[in-house]
Amino acid sequence: MLTGAIGAIRIGPRGGITGLDLPALLIQAEALGYDRPLLVRLLPFVERGMVAGSAKVQTET
């Protein structure tokens, strides 16, 4: 789902991921027929992982 929702990823001034636009992702998920209650529980963990991974990449380069 996230690969098709690149516009819902918030990018900071230095190019790192700062978070996800969760309301936009939930609207898209609902339109695609995904289980909204499940995504409400999972997306915050996805967001934390993406932010942490982006920060790690930023410090390695």
PDB file of C-alpha atoms in Angstrom:
ATOM      1  CA  MET A   1       0.000   0.000   0.000  1.00  0.00           C
ATOM      2  CA  LEU A   2       2.771   2.462   0.869  1.00  0.00           C
ATOM      3  CA  THR A   3       4.549   2.034  -2.444  1.00  0.00           C
ATOM      4  CA  GLY A   4       1.498   3.461  -4.179  1.00  0.00           C
ATOM      5  CA  ALA A   5       1.084   6.259  -1.654  1.00  0.00           C
ATOM      6  CA  ILE A   6       4.369   8.107  -2.023  1.00  0.00           C
ATOM      7  CA  GLY A   7       2.547  11.424  -1.592  1.00  0.00           C
ATOM      8  CA  ALA A   8       1.530  10.435   1.931  1.00  0.00           C
ATOM      9  CA  ILE A   9       5.150  10.277   3.107  1.00  0.00           C
ATOM     10  CA  ARG A  10       6.286  13.492   4.772  1.00  0.00           C
ATOM     11  CA  ILE A  11       9.829  14.490   3.810  1.00  0.00           C
ATOM     12  CA  GLY A  12      11.934  16.880   5.875  1.00  0.00           C
ATOM     13  CA  PRO A  13      14.144  19.682   4.565  1.00  0.00           C
ATOM     14  CA  ARG A  14      17.208  17.425   4.481  1.00  0.00           C
ATOM     15  CA  GLY A  15      15.424  14.675   2.583  1.00  0.00           C
ATOM     16  CA  GLY A  16      14.710  12.349   5.495  1.00  0.00           C
ATOM     17  CA  ILE A  17      11.317  10.879   6.253  1.00  0.00           C
ATOM     18  CA  THR A  18       9.655  12.757   9.094  1.00  0.00           C
ATOM     19  CA  GLY A  19       6.436  10.760   9.172  1.00  0.00           C
ATOM     20  CA  LEU A  20       3.367   9.646   7.296  1.00  0.00           C
ATOM     21  CA  ASP A  21       0.144  11.467   6.531  1.00  0.00           C
ATOM     22  CA  LEU A  22      -1.931   8.904   8.413  1.00  0.00           C
ATOM     23  CA  PRO A  23      -5.383  10.371   7.627  1.00  0.00           C
ATOM     24  CA  ALA A  24      -4.571  10.376   3.899  1.00  0.00           C
ATOM     25  CA  LEU A  25      -3.323   6.790   4.084  1.00  0.00           C
ATOM     26  CA  LEU A  26      -6.480   5.670   5.861  1.00  0.00           C
ATOM     27  CA  ILE A  27      -8.658   7.302   3.199  1.00  0.00           C
ATOM     28  CA  GLN A  28      -6.669   5.537   0.476  1.00  0.00           C
ATOM     29  CA  ALA A  29      -6.815   2.241   2.352  1.00  0.00           C
ATOM     30  CA  GLU A  30     -10.574   2.488   2.722  1.00  0.00           C
ATOM     31  CA  ALA A  31     -10.948   3.219  -1.007  1.00  0.00           C
ATOM     32  CA  LEU A  32      -8.836   0.150  -1.788  1.00  0.00           C
ATOM     33  CA  GLY A  33     -10.885  -2.057   0.527  1.00  0.00           C
ATOM     34  CA  TYR A  34      -8.217  -2.631   3.178  1.00  0.00           C
ATOM     35  CA  ASP A  35      -9.141  -3.383   6.772  1.00  0.00           C
ATOM     36  CA  ARG A  36      -9.187   0.095   8.327  1.00  0.00           C
ATOM     37  CA  PRO A  37      -9.127  -0.955  12.031  1.00  0.00           C
ATOM     38  CA  LEU A  38      -6.091  -3.129  11.362  1.00  0.00           C
ATOM     39  CA  LEU A  39      -4.263  -0.330   9.570  1.00  0.00           C
ATOM     40  CA  VAL A  40      -5.073   2.112  12.369  1.00  0.00           C
ATOM     41  CA  ARG A  41      -3.141  -0.217  14.661  1.00  0.00           C
ATOM     42  CA  LEU A  42      -0.270  -1.033  12.268  1.00  0.00           C
ATOM     43  CA  LEU A  43       0.526   2.262  10.524  1.00  0.00           C
ATOM     44  CA  PRO A  44       2.055   3.975  13.595  1.00  0.00           C
ATOM     45  CA  PHE A  45       4.587   1.121  13.810  1.00  0.00           C
ATOM     46  CA  VAL A  46       5.275   1.415  10.082  1.00  0.00           C
ATOM     47  CA  GLU A  47       5.785   5.150  10.524  1.00  0.00           C
ATOM     48  CA  ARG A  48       8.263   4.670  13.376  1.00  0.00           C
ATOM     49  CA  GLY A  49      10.225   2.110  11.370  1.00  0.00           C
ATOM     50  CA  MET A  50      10.386   4.311   8.294  1.00  0.00           C
ATOM     51  CA  VAL A  51      11.495   7.349  10.311  1.00  0.00           C
ATOM     52  CA  ALA A  52      14.144   5.326  12.162  1.00  0.00           C
ATOM     53  CA  GLY A  53      15.417   3.747   8.940  1.00  0.00           C
ATOM     54  CA  SER A  54      15.578   7.099   7.200  1.00  0.00           C
ATOM     55  CA  ALA A  55      17.473   8.622  10.134  1.00  0.00           C
ATOM     56  CA  LYS A  56      19.946   5.740  10.080  1.00  0.00           C
ATOM     57  CA  VAL A  57      20.577   6.186   6.368  1.00  0.00           C
ATOM     58  CA  GLN A  58      20.993   9.948   6.827  1.00  0.00           C
ATOM     59  CA  THR A  59      23.672   9.477   9.525  1.00  0.00           C
ATOM     60  CA  GLU A  60      25.544   6.822   7.515  1.00  0.00           C
ATOM     61  CA  THR A  61      25.997   9.061   4.480  1.00  0.00           C
TER      62      THR A  61
END
